[in-house]
XYZ file of C-alpha atoms in Angstrom:
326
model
C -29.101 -52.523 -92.581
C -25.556 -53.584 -92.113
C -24.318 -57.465 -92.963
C -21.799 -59.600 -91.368
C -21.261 -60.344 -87.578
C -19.376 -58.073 -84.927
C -17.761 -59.650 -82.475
C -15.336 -57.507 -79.301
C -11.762 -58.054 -79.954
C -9.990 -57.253 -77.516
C -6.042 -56.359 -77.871
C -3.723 -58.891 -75.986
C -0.372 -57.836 -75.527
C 2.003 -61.119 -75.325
C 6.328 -60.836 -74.282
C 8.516 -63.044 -76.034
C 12.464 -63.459 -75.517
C 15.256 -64.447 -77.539
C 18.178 -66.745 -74.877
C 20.978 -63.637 -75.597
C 19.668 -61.747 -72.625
C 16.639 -63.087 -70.957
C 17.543 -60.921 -67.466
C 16.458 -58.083 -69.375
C 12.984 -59.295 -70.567
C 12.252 -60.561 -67.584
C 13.036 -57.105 -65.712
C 10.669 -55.583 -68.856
C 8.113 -58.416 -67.965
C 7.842 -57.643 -64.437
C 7.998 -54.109 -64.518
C 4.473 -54.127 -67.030
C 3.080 -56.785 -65.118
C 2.870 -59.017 -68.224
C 4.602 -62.628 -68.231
C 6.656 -63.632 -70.911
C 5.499 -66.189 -72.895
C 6.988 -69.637 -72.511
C 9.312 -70.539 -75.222
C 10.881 -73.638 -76.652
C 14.346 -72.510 -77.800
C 17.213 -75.167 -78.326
C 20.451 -75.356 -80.920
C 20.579 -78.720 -82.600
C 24.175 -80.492 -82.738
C 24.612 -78.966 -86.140
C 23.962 -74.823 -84.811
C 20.293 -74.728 -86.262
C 17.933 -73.125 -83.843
C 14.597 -74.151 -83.483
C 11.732 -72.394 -81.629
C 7.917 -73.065 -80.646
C 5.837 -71.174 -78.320
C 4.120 -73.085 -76.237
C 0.766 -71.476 -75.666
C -1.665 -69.468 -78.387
C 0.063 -66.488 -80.047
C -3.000 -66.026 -82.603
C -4.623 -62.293 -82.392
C -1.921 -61.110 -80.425
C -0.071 -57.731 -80.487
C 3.411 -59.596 -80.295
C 6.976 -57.524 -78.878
C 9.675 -60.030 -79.825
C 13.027 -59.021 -77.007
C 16.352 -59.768 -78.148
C 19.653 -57.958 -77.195
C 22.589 -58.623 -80.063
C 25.651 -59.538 -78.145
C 27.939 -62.029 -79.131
C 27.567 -64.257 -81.088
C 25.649 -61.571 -82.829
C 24.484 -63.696 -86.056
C 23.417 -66.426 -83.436
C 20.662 -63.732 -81.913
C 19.507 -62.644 -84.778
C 18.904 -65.975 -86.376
C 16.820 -66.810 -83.533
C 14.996 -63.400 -83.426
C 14.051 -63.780 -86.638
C 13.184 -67.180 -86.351
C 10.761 -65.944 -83.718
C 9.023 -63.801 -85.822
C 8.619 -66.432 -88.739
C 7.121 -68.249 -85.872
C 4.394 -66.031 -85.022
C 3.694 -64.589 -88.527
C 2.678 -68.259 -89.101
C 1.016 -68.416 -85.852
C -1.409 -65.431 -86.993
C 0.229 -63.131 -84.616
C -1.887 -60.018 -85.161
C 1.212 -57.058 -85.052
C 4.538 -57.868 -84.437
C 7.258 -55.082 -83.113
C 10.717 -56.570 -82.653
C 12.457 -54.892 -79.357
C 16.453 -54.498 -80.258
C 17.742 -52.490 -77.659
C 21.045 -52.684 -79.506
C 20.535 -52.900 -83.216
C 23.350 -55.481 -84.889
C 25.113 -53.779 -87.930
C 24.213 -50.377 -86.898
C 27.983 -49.274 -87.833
C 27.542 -50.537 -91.572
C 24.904 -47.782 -92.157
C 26.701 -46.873 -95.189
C 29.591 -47.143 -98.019
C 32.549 -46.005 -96.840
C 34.486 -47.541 -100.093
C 33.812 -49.417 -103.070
C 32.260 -53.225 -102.768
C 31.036 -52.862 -99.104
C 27.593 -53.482 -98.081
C 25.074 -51.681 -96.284
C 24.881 -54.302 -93.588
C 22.034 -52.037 -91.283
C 19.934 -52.076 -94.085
C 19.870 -55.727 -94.866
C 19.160 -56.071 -90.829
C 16.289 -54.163 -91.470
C 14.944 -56.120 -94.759
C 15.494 -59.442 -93.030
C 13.091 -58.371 -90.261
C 10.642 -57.341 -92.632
C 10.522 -60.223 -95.083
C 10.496 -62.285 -91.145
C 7.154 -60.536 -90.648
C 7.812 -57.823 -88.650
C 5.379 -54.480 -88.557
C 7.461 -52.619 -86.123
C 11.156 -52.515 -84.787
C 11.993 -50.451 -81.372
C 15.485 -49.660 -80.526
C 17.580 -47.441 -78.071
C 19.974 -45.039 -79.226
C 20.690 -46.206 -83.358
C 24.545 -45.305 -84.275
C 23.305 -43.646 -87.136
C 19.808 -41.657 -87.172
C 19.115 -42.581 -91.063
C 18.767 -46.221 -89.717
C 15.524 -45.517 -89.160
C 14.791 -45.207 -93.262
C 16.032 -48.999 -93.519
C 12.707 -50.460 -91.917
C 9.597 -50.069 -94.311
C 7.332 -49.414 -91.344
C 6.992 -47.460 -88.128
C 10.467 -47.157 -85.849
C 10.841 -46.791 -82.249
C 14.077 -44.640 -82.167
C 14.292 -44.450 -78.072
C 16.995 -42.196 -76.310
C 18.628 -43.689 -73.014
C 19.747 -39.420 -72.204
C 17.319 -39.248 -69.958
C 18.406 -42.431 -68.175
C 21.905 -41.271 -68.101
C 21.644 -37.363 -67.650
C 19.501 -37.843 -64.538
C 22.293 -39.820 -62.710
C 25.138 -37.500 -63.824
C 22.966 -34.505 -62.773
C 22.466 -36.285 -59.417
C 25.684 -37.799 -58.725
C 27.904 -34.741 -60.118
C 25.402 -31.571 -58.704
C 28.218 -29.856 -57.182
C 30.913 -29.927 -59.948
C 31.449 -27.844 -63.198
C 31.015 -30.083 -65.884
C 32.039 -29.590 -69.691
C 30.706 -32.359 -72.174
C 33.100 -33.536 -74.305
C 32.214 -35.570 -77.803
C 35.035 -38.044 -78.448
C 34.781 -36.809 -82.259
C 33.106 -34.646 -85.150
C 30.152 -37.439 -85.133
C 29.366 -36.959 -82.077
C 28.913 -33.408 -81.810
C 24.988 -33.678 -81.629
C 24.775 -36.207 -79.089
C 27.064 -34.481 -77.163
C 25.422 -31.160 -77.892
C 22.114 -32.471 -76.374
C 24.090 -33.430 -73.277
C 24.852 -29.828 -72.763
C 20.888 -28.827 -72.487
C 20.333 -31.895 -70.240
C 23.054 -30.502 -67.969
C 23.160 -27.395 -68.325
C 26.930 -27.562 -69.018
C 29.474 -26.150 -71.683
C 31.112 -28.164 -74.784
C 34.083 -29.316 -75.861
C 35.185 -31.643 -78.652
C 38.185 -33.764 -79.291
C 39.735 -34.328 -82.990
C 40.910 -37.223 -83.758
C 42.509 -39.508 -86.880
C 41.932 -43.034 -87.557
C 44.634 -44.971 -90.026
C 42.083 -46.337 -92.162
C 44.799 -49.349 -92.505
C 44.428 -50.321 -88.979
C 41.188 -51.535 -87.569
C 40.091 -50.118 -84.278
C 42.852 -47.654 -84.241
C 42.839 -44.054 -83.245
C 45.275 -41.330 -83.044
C 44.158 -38.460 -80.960
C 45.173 -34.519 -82.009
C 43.627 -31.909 -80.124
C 41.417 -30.701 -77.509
C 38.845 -27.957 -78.957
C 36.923 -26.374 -75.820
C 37.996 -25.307 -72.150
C 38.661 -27.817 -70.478
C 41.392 -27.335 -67.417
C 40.173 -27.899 -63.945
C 36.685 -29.061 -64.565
C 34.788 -32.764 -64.640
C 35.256 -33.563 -67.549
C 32.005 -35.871 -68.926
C 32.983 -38.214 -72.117
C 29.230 -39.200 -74.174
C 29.070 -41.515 -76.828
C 26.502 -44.236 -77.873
C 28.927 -47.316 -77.593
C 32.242 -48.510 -75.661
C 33.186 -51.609 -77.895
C 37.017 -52.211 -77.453
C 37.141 -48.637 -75.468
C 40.434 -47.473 -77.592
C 38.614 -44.030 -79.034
C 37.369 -42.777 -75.347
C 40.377 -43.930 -73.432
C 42.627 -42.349 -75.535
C 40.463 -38.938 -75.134
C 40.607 -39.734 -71.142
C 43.583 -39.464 -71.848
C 43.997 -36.430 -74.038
C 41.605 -34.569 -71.253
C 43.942 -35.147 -68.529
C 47.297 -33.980 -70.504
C 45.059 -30.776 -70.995
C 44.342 -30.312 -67.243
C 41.042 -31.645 -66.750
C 40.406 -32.462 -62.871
C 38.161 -35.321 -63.600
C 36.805 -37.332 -66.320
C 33.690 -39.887 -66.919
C 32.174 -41.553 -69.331
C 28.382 -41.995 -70.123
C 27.710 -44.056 -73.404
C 24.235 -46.408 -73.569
C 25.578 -49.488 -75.387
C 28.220 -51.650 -73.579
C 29.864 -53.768 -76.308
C 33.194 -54.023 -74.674
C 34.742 -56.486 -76.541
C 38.435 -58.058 -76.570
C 40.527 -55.572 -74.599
C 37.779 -53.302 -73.731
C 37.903 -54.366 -70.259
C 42.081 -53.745 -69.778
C 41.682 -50.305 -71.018
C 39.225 -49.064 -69.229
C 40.750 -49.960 -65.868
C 44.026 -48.493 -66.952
C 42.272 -45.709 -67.976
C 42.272 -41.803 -65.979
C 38.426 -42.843 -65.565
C 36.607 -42.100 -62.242
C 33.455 -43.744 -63.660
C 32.047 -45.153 -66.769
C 28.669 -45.447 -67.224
C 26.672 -47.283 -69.155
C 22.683 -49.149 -70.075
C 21.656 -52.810 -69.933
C 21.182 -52.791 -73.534
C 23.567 -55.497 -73.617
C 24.359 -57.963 -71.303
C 28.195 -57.334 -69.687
C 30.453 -59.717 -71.056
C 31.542 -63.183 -69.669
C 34.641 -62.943 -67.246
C 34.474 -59.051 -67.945
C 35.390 -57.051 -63.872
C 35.266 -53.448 -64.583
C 35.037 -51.753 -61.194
C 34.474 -48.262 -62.562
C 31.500 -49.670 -64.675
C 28.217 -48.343 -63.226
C 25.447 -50.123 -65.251
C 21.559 -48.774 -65.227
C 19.010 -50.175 -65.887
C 16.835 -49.387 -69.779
C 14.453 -51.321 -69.117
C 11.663 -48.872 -67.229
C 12.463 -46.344 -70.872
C 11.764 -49.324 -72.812
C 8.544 -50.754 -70.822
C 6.651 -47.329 -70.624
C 7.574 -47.499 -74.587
C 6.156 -51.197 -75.440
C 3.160 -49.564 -73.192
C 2.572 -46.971 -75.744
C 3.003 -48.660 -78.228
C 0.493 -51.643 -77.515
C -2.446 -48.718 -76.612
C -1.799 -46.637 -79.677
C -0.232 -43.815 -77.452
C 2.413 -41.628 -77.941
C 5.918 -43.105 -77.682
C 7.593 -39.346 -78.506
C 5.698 -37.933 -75.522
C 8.311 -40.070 -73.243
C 11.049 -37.992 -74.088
C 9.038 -34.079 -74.041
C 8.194 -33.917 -77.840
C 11.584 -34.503 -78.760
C 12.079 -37.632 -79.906
């Protein structure tokens, strides 16, 4: 004979958003047929944020949606604000949903006295009270290690490939990786399309922030469409600059498909003086303020990351979105 009292508890699944990008929560919210969860979210006169969630949080299986665009340390203040929030509202799990994930370029000492700026991302969110972090496309795979708990690594390819294979059926395309890191990404761009590889070598001046100097063109790339991947466009100078490179070498045609739209300070001016027939991109991020790109082409993340909060909440398989291979 058995002590104590069973009761049924039933998982609840609750949306919260951070103010950085709401539009995309709300596309998240209506796609799963879940309403987000009405939220309290000011800055007093002195920058502090404050939030309070205005219903009953307690049991819950929380997902916490905040895109870091600018100001970045605003949005993750407040995310992790939120989480404090629920932790003390006896939130049962709690996964926070970065589409973009701030500091993911400091994944690493490059010199002397730096910091490891992902990592402290990642112990922040922990010591916040999150169980869980989700993300689309991290800059750096070992990211994942930062988090002391289960990571949602998702891959917008999928998203992207099936538009390129669509829009650009009839042309001979050759993948190009804008540098030595991103050899793999564009590597898995070549299964996805079917397509052959090239690769462009390039220099930075380590004195000169956000500077590139372009060499050569390693692959075949003279009459043919000629497909630029990467995972961000911030201020666009690297994959301009190889637009640029690709054309001087006889390429007919060249796009871009990268997931993360940064495109900060002159992003915009390059890219529409750029050789570029189209750049596309995700709705990781919200586009810019005053930003007109006419070549942009922006999709939409938010059925990948949906079906992956869906997963998620019902203990399913998150990897099986993406064939095993995620």
């Amino acid at each position: 004979m058995s002590t104590g009292v069973k009761r049924p508890n039933d998982k609840e699944i609750k949306l919260f958003t951070g103010r950085a990008f709401p539009e995309l929560a709300q596309e998240i919210s209506d796609l799963m047929g879940v309403p987000l969860v009405p939220t309290r979210a000011l800055a007093y006169a002195n920058t502090e944020i404050y939030v309070r969630f205005e219903e009953s949080v307690r049991g819950s299986d929380a997902f916490v949606i905040q895109s870091h665009c600018a100001p970045v340390n605003e949005w993750i203040m407040e995310q992790l604000i939120m989480v404090d929030a629920l932790k003390r509202a006896s939130a049962k799990r709690i996964t926070v949903v970065a589409p973009f994930y701030p500091y993911a370029r400091q994944d690493k000492k490059h010199l002397g006295r730096e910091p490891i700026s992902a990592r402290l991302v990642a112990d922040m969110f922990k010591v916040a009270g999150a169980d869980r972090i989700m993300s689309v496309d991290l800059h750096a795979a070992q990211i994942m290690g930062f988090f002391d708990g289960p990571v949602d690594h998702l891959w917008a390819l999928p998203v992207l490939s099936d538009y390129v294979k669509q829009k650009y059926a009839d042309e001979e395309i050759v993948v190009v990786s804008p540098d030595a890191g991103r050899v793999r990404l564009a590597d898995m761009w070549t299964d996805r399309l079917d397509a052959s590889l090239a690769i462009i070598h390039k220099r930075r001046d380590p004195n000169k922030a956000n500077e590139v100097e372009v060499h050569e063109v390693v692959g075949d790339v003279v009459g043919k469409t000629c497909l630029l991947v990467d995972d961000m466009i911030d201020t666009a100078g690297t994959i301009c600059q190889a637009a640029e490179a690709l054309v001087q070498r006889g390429a007919a045609k060249v796009i871009a498909a990268a997931t993360h739209p940064v495109l900060s300070g002159p992003a915009a001016d390059r890219l529409n003086a750029s050789p570029f027939e189209e750049v596309i991109v995700t709705n990781t991020l919200p586009k810019p303020i005053g930003v007109d790109i006419p070549k942009l082409t922006v999709l939409s993340i938010a059925p990948l990351i949906a079906k992956a909060i869906h997963e998620v909440f019902e203990d399913g398989s998150v990897t099986s979105l993406f064939n095993g291979n995620a």
